Short mmCIF file of C-alpha atoms and ligand atoms in Angstrom, two decimals:
data_model
loop_
_atom_site.label_atom_id
_atom_site.label_comp_id
_atom_site.label_asym_id
_atom_site.label_seq_id
_atom_site.Cartn_x
_atom_site.Cartn_y
_atom_site.Cartn_z
CA UNK A 5 -26.54 20.55 8.49
CA UNK A 6 -26.26 18.72 5.17
CA UNK A 7 -26.14 14.94 5.42
CA UNK A 8 -22.60 13.58 5.41
CA UNK A 9 -21.33 11.73 2.36
CA UNK A 10 -20.51 8.10 3.09
CA UNK A 11 -17.12 6.65 2.12
CA UNK A 12 -17.23 2.83 2.15
CA UNK A 13 -13.81 1.60 3.21
CA UNK A 14 -12.55 -1.85 2.24
CA UNK A 15 -9.85 -3.25 4.53
CA UNK A 16 -11.05 -0.90 7.27
CA UNK A 17 -9.51 -2.96 10.06
CA UNK A 18 -6.19 -3.03 8.21
CA UNK A 19 -3.37 -0.58 7.61
CA UNK A 20 -4.54 1.43 4.60
CA UNK A 21 -8.28 1.37 5.18
CA UNK A 22 -7.88 1.86 8.93
CA UNK A 23 -5.89 5.04 8.36
CA UNK A 24 -8.67 6.37 6.14
CA UNK A 25 -11.45 5.59 8.64
CA UNK A 26 -9.47 7.27 11.43
CA UNK A 27 -8.70 10.30 9.21
CA UNK A 28 -12.36 10.79 8.35
CA UNK A 29 -13.75 10.19 11.82
CA UNK A 30 -11.19 12.36 13.60
CA UNK A 31 -12.12 15.35 11.40
CA UNK A 32 -15.20 16.44 13.28
CA UNK A 33 -16.26 19.08 10.79
CA UNK A 34 -15.91 16.69 7.86
CA UNK A 35 -18.51 16.56 5.14
CA UNK A 36 -17.73 12.82 4.96
CA UNK A 37 -18.35 9.89 7.25
CA UNK A 38 -16.87 6.39 7.09
CA UNK A 39 -18.56 3.05 6.56
CA UNK A 40 -16.05 0.40 7.61
CA UNK A 41 -16.20 -2.96 5.81
CA UNK A 42 -15.06 -6.03 7.73
CA UNK A 43 -15.70 -9.76 7.69
CA UNK A 44 -16.22 -9.68 11.45
CA UNK A 45 -18.10 -6.80 13.00
CA UNK A 46 -17.42 -8.25 16.46
CA UNK A 47 -13.61 -8.16 16.28
CA UNK A 48 -11.77 -5.76 18.59
CA UNK A 49 -10.50 -3.78 15.59
CA UNK A 50 -14.03 -3.44 14.18
CA UNK A 51 -15.36 -2.36 17.58
CA UNK A 52 -12.61 0.25 17.84
CA UNK A 53 -13.78 1.76 14.54
CA UNK A 54 -17.40 1.75 15.74
CA UNK A 55 -16.23 3.57 18.88
CA UNK A 56 -14.93 6.36 16.63
CA UNK A 57 -18.44 6.72 15.24
CA UNK A 58 -17.91 4.80 11.99
CA UNK A 59 -20.72 2.64 10.66
CA UNK A 60 -19.38 -0.93 10.64
CA UNK A 61 -20.85 -3.42 8.16
CA UNK A 62 -20.10 -6.97 7.10
CA UNK A 63 -18.58 -7.55 3.67
CA UNK A 64 -16.13 -9.90 2.04
CA UNK A 65 -14.29 -8.98 -1.17
CA UNK A 66 -14.82 -12.60 -2.29
CA UNK A 67 -18.60 -12.12 -2.04
CA UNK A 68 -19.82 -9.76 -4.78
CA UNK A 69 -23.32 -9.40 -3.31
CA UNK A 70 -21.92 -8.36 0.06
CA UNK A 71 -19.92 -5.62 -1.68
CA UNK A 72 -23.03 -4.35 -3.47
CA UNK A 73 -24.87 -4.15 -0.15
CA UNK A 74 -21.93 -2.45 1.54
CA UNK A 75 -21.48 0.16 -1.22
CA UNK A 76 -25.23 0.96 -1.56
CA UNK A 77 -26.08 4.55 -0.72
CA UNK A 78 -22.46 5.61 -0.40
CA UNK A 79 -20.80 8.56 -2.14
CA UNK A 80 -17.45 6.87 -2.58
CA UNK A 81 -15.30 3.86 -1.77
CA UNK A 82 -11.71 3.05 -0.97
CA UNK A 83 -10.78 -0.26 -2.60
CA UNK A 84 -7.78 -2.40 -1.72
CA UNK A 85 -6.88 -6.09 -2.06
CA UNK A 86 -4.88 -8.31 0.30
CA UNK A 87 -2.19 -10.12 -1.66
CA UNK A 88 -0.32 -11.45 1.35
CA UNK A 89 -3.45 -13.18 2.67
CA UNK A 90 -3.49 -15.56 -0.33
CA UNK A 91 -0.50 -14.87 -2.67
CA UNK A 92 -2.77 -14.98 -5.73
CA UNK A 93 -2.66 -12.19 -8.33
CA UNK A 94 -5.64 -13.79 -10.10
CA UNK A 95 -7.64 -13.50 -6.90
CA UNK A 96 -6.72 -9.82 -6.65
CA UNK A 97 -7.96 -9.24 -10.19
CA UNK A 98 -11.25 -11.02 -9.47
CA UNK A 99 -11.71 -9.05 -6.25
CA UNK A 100 -10.88 -5.75 -8.00
CA UNK A 101 -13.50 -6.53 -10.67
CA UNK A 102 -16.08 -7.35 -8.00
CA UNK A 103 -15.36 -4.02 -6.25
CA UNK A 104 -15.51 -2.08 -9.53
CA UNK A 105 -18.82 -3.71 -10.45
CA UNK A 106 -20.28 -3.08 -7.00
CA UNK A 107 -19.17 0.56 -7.26
CA UNK A 108 -20.84 0.87 -10.66
CA UNK A 109 -23.99 -0.83 -9.38
CA UNK A 110 -24.17 1.60 -6.45
CA UNK A 111 -23.53 4.60 -8.73
CA UNK A 112 -20.60 5.74 -6.62
CA UNK A 113 -19.24 9.17 -7.49
CA UNK A 114 -15.61 8.60 -6.52
CA UNK A 115 -13.59 5.45 -5.96
CA UNK A 116 -9.95 5.25 -4.91
CA UNK A 117 -8.23 2.10 -6.14
CA UNK A 118 -5.10 1.35 -4.12
CA UNK A 119 -2.80 0.21 -6.87
CA UNK A 120 0.83 -0.37 -7.82
CA UNK A 121 2.71 -0.47 -11.12
CA UNK A 122 2.22 -3.29 -13.61
CA UNK A 123 5.98 -3.88 -13.81
CA UNK A 124 5.59 -5.83 -17.07
CA UNK A 125 5.33 -2.45 -18.82
CA UNK A 126 9.00 -1.91 -17.84
CA UNK A 127 10.19 -5.52 -17.79
CA UNK A 128 8.25 -7.64 -20.29
CA UNK A 129 7.99 -11.36 -19.60
CA UNK A 130 10.60 -11.98 -22.32
CA UNK A 131 13.15 -9.87 -20.38
CA UNK A 132 15.48 -12.20 -18.49
CA UNK A 133 16.81 -9.55 -16.08
CA UNK A 134 14.44 -10.97 -13.51
CA UNK A 135 12.64 -14.33 -13.47
CA UNK A 136 9.03 -14.66 -14.56
CA UNK A 137 6.93 -15.83 -11.62
CA UNK A 138 3.63 -17.74 -11.56
CA UNK A 139 3.83 -18.07 -15.39
CA UNK A 140 2.85 -14.50 -16.27
CA UNK A 141 4.12 -12.00 -13.75
CA UNK A 142 7.36 -10.28 -12.86
CA UNK A 143 6.20 -8.84 -9.54
CA UNK A 144 2.95 -10.71 -8.83
CA UNK A 145 1.74 -8.46 -6.00
CA UNK A 146 2.30 -5.37 -8.16
CA UNK A 147 1.33 -6.55 -11.63
CA UNK A 148 -2.26 -7.63 -10.98
CA UNK A 149 -2.99 -4.40 -9.12
CA UNK A 150 -1.70 -2.40 -12.08
CA UNK A 151 -3.62 -4.62 -14.50
CA UNK A 152 -6.78 -3.98 -12.49
CA UNK A 153 -6.58 -0.21 -13.18
CA UNK A 154 -8.00 -1.04 -16.58
CA UNK A 155 -10.85 -2.99 -14.98
CA UNK A 156 -12.05 0.09 -13.05
CA UNK A 157 -11.86 2.13 -16.27
CA UNK A 158 -13.65 -0.52 -18.37
CA UNK A 159 -16.45 -0.90 -15.86
CA UNK A 160 -16.88 2.87 -16.00
CA UNK A 161 -16.14 3.81 -12.41
CA UNK A 162 -14.99 7.38 -11.62
CA UNK A 163 -11.69 6.34 -10.06
CA UNK A 164 -8.44 7.79 -8.76
CA UNK A 165 -5.54 5.35 -9.02
CA UNK A 166 -3.43 5.67 -5.89
CA UNK A 167 0.16 4.39 -6.12
CA UNK A 168 1.22 3.55 -2.58
CA UNK A 169 4.75 3.04 -1.22
CA UNK A 170 6.74 0.64 0.96
CA UNK A 171 5.37 0.88 4.50
CA UNK A 172 8.08 1.67 7.06
CA UNK A 173 5.81 -0.43 9.30
CA UNK A 174 7.27 -3.45 7.44
CA UNK A 175 10.20 -3.05 9.82
CA UNK A 176 7.77 -4.05 12.61
CA UNK A 177 5.25 -6.41 11.02
CA UNK A 178 6.82 -7.87 7.89
CA UNK A 179 10.10 -9.29 9.18
CA UNK A 180 12.14 -6.52 7.55
CA UNK A 181 13.58 -5.04 10.74
CA UNK A 182 17.28 -4.97 11.59
CA UNK A 183 18.78 -8.41 12.25
CA UNK A 184 22.07 -9.41 13.86
CA UNK A 185 24.65 -10.73 11.40
CA UNK A 186 27.40 -13.28 12.16
CA UNK A 187 29.47 -10.35 13.50
CA UNK A 188 26.73 -9.60 16.05
CA UNK A 189 26.02 -6.23 14.39
CA UNK A 190 22.51 -5.16 13.41
CA UNK A 191 21.77 -4.66 9.71
CA UNK A 192 18.83 -4.09 7.40
CA UNK A 193 18.98 -6.11 4.20
CA UNK A 194 17.65 -4.55 1.00
CA UNK A 195 18.73 -5.22 -2.59
CA UNK A 196 18.56 -1.55 -3.52
CA UNK A 197 22.22 -0.69 -4.19
CA UNK A 198 22.60 3.07 -3.77
CA UNK A 199 19.11 3.79 -5.11
CA UNK A 200 16.27 5.44 -3.22
CA UNK A 201 13.29 3.55 -1.84
CA UNK A 202 10.10 5.60 -1.47
CA UNK A 203 8.63 4.82 1.95
CA UNK A 204 5.66 5.93 3.99
CA UNK A 205 4.07 5.53 7.41
CA UNK A 206 1.19 3.13 6.65
CA UNK A 207 -1.20 5.39 8.58
CA UNK A 208 -0.41 8.23 6.14
CA UNK A 209 -1.82 6.31 3.16
CA UNK A 210 -5.36 6.64 4.50
CA UNK A 211 -4.76 10.29 5.40
CA UNK A 212 -3.65 10.97 1.80
CA UNK A 213 -6.68 9.06 0.49
CA UNK A 214 -8.89 11.32 2.60
CA UNK A 215 -7.14 14.31 1.01
CA UNK A 216 -8.01 12.88 -2.43
CA UNK A 217 -11.70 12.52 -1.53
CA UNK A 218 -11.71 16.08 -0.17
CA UNK A 219 -10.55 17.37 -3.56
CA UNK A 220 -13.88 16.36 -5.11
CA UNK A 221 -13.67 15.54 -8.80
CA UNK A 222 -10.21 17.00 -9.39
CA UNK A 223 -8.30 13.71 -9.27
CA UNK A 224 -10.86 11.43 -10.92
CA UNK A 225 -9.31 9.58 -13.86
CA UNK A 226 -5.80 10.39 -12.60
CA UNK A 227 -2.98 8.24 -11.27
CA UNK A 228 -1.34 9.80 -8.23
CA UNK A 229 1.58 8.54 -6.14
CA UNK A 230 2.47 9.17 -2.53
CA UNK A 231 5.47 8.67 -0.25
CA UNK A 232 6.75 10.23 2.97
CA UNK A 233 10.40 10.22 1.87
CA UNK A 234 12.67 8.68 -0.75
CA UNK A 235 15.63 7.16 1.12
CA UNK A 236 18.59 4.97 0.23
CA UNK A 237 19.30 1.86 2.31
CA UNK A 238 22.30 3.69 3.78
CA UNK A 239 20.10 6.65 4.78
CA UNK A 240 17.54 4.32 6.36
CA UNK A 241 20.29 2.53 8.30
CA UNK A 242 21.71 5.88 9.50
CA UNK A 243 18.26 7.02 10.67
CA UNK A 244 17.71 3.69 12.44
CA UNK A 245 21.13 3.94 14.13
CA UNK A 246 20.30 7.41 15.42
CA UNK A 247 16.83 6.46 16.63
CA UNK A 248 17.83 3.17 18.25
CA UNK A 249 21.06 4.46 19.75
CA UNK A 250 23.07 1.59 18.31
CA UNK A 251 24.71 0.99 14.98
CA UNK A 252 22.52 -0.44 12.22
CA UNK A 253 24.29 -1.24 8.95
CA UNK A 254 22.92 -1.42 5.46
CA UNK A 255 23.44 -4.91 4.06
CA UNK A 256 23.17 -4.36 0.31
CA UNK A 257 22.67 -7.70 -1.43
CA UNK A 258 22.00 -8.54 -5.06
CA UNK A 259 18.34 -9.18 -5.98
CA UNK A 260 19.14 -12.82 -6.82
CA UNK A 261 20.42 -13.30 -3.27
CA UNK A 262 17.24 -11.73 -1.87
CA UNK A 263 15.10 -13.98 -4.10
CA UNK A 264 16.83 -17.03 -2.64
CA UNK A 265 15.91 -16.17 0.97
CA UNK A 266 13.79 -18.76 2.74
CA UNK A 267 10.49 -16.99 3.37
CA UNK A 268 7.21 -16.99 1.44
CA UNK A 269 7.19 -14.29 -1.22
CA UNK A 270 10.99 -13.80 -1.29
CA UNK A 271 11.13 -14.11 -5.10
CA UNK A 272 8.27 -11.65 -5.54
CA UNK A 273 9.94 -9.15 -3.18
CA UNK A 274 13.36 -9.69 -4.77
CA UNK A 275 11.87 -8.78 -8.14
CA UNK A 276 10.01 -5.86 -6.58
CA UNK A 277 13.15 -4.32 -5.11
CA UNK A 278 15.04 -4.91 -8.36
CA UNK A 279 12.28 -3.08 -10.23
CA UNK A 280 12.46 -0.17 -7.78
CA UNK A 281 16.27 -0.13 -7.99
CA UNK A 282 16.56 -0.37 -11.77
CA UNK A 283 13.75 2.08 -12.53
CA UNK A 284 14.43 4.49 -9.66
CA UNK A 285 13.76 7.57 -11.72
CA UNK A 286 10.28 6.43 -12.84
CA UNK A 287 9.36 4.83 -9.53
CA UNK A 288 10.41 7.78 -7.36
CA UNK A 289 9.14 10.21 -9.99
CA UNK A 290 5.65 8.74 -9.69
CA UNK A 291 5.63 9.43 -5.91
CA UNK A 292 5.86 13.16 -5.39
CA UNK A 293 6.57 14.15 -1.79
CA UNK A 294 5.20 17.69 -2.08
CA UNK A 295 1.98 16.41 -3.59
CA UNK A 296 1.59 13.83 -0.79
CA UNK A 297 2.18 16.55 1.82
CA UNK A 298 -0.40 18.80 0.16
CA UNK A 299 -2.95 15.98 0.43
CA UNK A 300 -1.92 15.23 4.01
CA UNK A 301 -0.12 18.04 5.88
CA UNK A 302 0.62 15.60 8.74
CA UNK A 303 2.73 13.38 6.43
CA UNK A 304 5.53 11.81 8.49
CA UNK A 305 9.21 11.65 7.66
CA UNK A 306 11.14 8.46 8.47
CA UNK A 307 12.66 10.18 11.53
CA UNK A 308 9.21 11.12 12.80
CA UNK A 309 7.91 7.59 12.19
CA UNK A 310 10.93 6.17 14.03
CA UNK A 311 10.42 8.50 16.99
CA UNK A 312 6.91 7.08 17.37
CA UNK A 313 7.52 3.39 16.61
CA UNK A 314 11.17 2.57 17.31
CA UNK A 315 10.22 0.70 20.49
CA UNK A 316 8.10 -1.71 18.48
CA UNK A 317 10.79 -2.72 15.97
CA UNK A 318 11.93 -6.24 16.84
CA UNK A 319 15.74 -6.46 16.95
CA UNK A 320 16.56 -10.11 16.30
N1 NAP B 231 3.39 -3.73 3.09
C1 NAP B 231 3.70 -2.80 2.20
O1 NAP B 231 4.76 -2.17 2.24
C2 NAP B 231 2.72 -2.46 1.11
C3 NAP B 231 3.00 -1.35 0.33
C4 NAP B 231 2.11 -1.02 -0.69
C5 NAP B 231 1.00 -1.82 -0.91
N2 NAP B 231 0.76 -2.91 -0.12
C6 NAP B 231 -0.43 -3.72 -0.40
O2 NAP B 231 -1.37 -3.48 0.62
C7 NAP B 231 -2.34 -4.52 0.54
C8 NAP B 231 -2.86 -4.82 1.92
O3 NAP B 231 -3.39 -3.68 2.51
P1 NAP B 231 -3.23 -3.42 4.07
O4 NAP B 231 -1.78 -3.45 4.41
O5 NAP B 231 -4.01 -2.22 4.40
O6 NAP B 231 -3.90 -4.72 4.64
P2 NAP B 231 -3.83 -5.32 6.12
O7 NAP B 231 -3.33 -4.32 7.10
O8 NAP B 231 -3.15 -6.63 6.00
O9 NAP B 231 -5.35 -5.52 6.46
C9 NAP B 231 -6.08 -6.39 5.84
C10 NAP B 231 -7.51 -6.20 6.34
O10 NAP B 231 -8.31 -6.57 5.24
C11 NAP B 231 -9.35 -7.33 5.62
N3 NAP B 231 -9.57 -8.46 4.72
C12 NAP B 231 -8.73 -9.49 4.45
N4 NAP B 231 -9.32 -10.35 3.59
C13 NAP B 231 -10.55 -9.83 3.33
C14 NAP B 231 -11.62 -10.22 2.53
N5 NAP B 231 -11.61 -11.38 1.83
N6 NAP B 231 -12.71 -9.44 2.47
C15 NAP B 231 -12.77 -8.28 3.18
N7 NAP B 231 -11.79 -7.85 3.96
C16 NAP B 231 -10.70 -8.62 4.03
C17 NAP B 231 -9.10 -7.80 7.03
O11 NAP B 231 -10.15 -7.32 7.78
P3 NAP B 231 -11.25 -8.23 8.53
O12 NAP B 231 -10.51 -9.39 9.10
O13 NAP B 231 -11.76 -7.28 9.55
O14 NAP B 231 -12.25 -8.60 7.49
C18 NAP B 231 -7.80 -7.12 7.45
O15 NAP B 231 -7.93 -6.34 8.62
C19 NAP B 231 -1.64 -5.72 -0.10
O16 NAP B 231 -2.29 -6.09 -1.28
C20 NAP B 231 -0.22 -5.22 -0.37
O17 NAP B 231 0.28 -5.70 -1.58
C21 NAP B 231 1.59 -3.23 0.90
#
């Protein structure tokens, strides 16, 4: 049997990378195998990936040499950065450059860069519809990822630019689940008006990425977007009500109200939702559901995701 092609996976113990490692390793006849990058090969999550048969190696995206070692001998790599670990778009750019250079150094044949839109192409800094944040960004955790697309191109890496979507898992892990209002009724709060929010089961991102690698060279140099469904806040609330067996309302607030909430990153997320709301056609248009399903036939709908995870959504 031909030797399997190695995909080096950054963020392998996390949501996106973890989904990719599991997708590769659960496909027994695959022509690929996964090399999972982690800062701690002894963690429970790293051991769980090793138990699936993945090679687990130490690497840190802040350590360029460790990336070169981890990418050496691989066919491809999945590259992602971790904005919420540090809240620094500059750091994301530096890490993206380090990954691109390591990929070039290793002569990788296919890299997937997990990216998002540089919203400044739609809302320049001079546009006062939303505040400029950190001096030169509108949506810091989007803009630097989009800016880094150019870095992969400049460095000369054969890359596919993967536009991801809002994880429905944010309802569990990111404090975005239904909360009780003063009236005692549960509600989800999103500043989306009546516009649609593309969402996805986090696990499906890795499965779609695997579908991209399986296509060989076809998607190199292309930007592709994925989502499980495009749903309005009202549709999400209705699906939550059905799944949870109790009423969940949609609390539609203005983006400026969302920006004023008292949690780290509220301004960034307020701008993000405003961007998605005001440019719905472009944002949804870039995330084709049929294409995502073709990459990953197991792609979940929101109802399917809820059926699996509703018990883990904290109801505060
Ligand atoms: N939440 C959303 O709706 C959403 C939607 C689209 C895009 N995103 C983007 O997704 C990105 C995060 O991806 P994710 O959700 O897959 O991450 P995650 O689940 O938070 O996992 C992060 C993993 O990355 C690893 N990691 C953290 N710092 C590292 C470093 N310096 N070097 C190497 N590995 C490091 C950690 O692994 P070890 O501890 O094992 O090293 C951790 O398990 C963010 O940039 C965010 O903007 C999020």
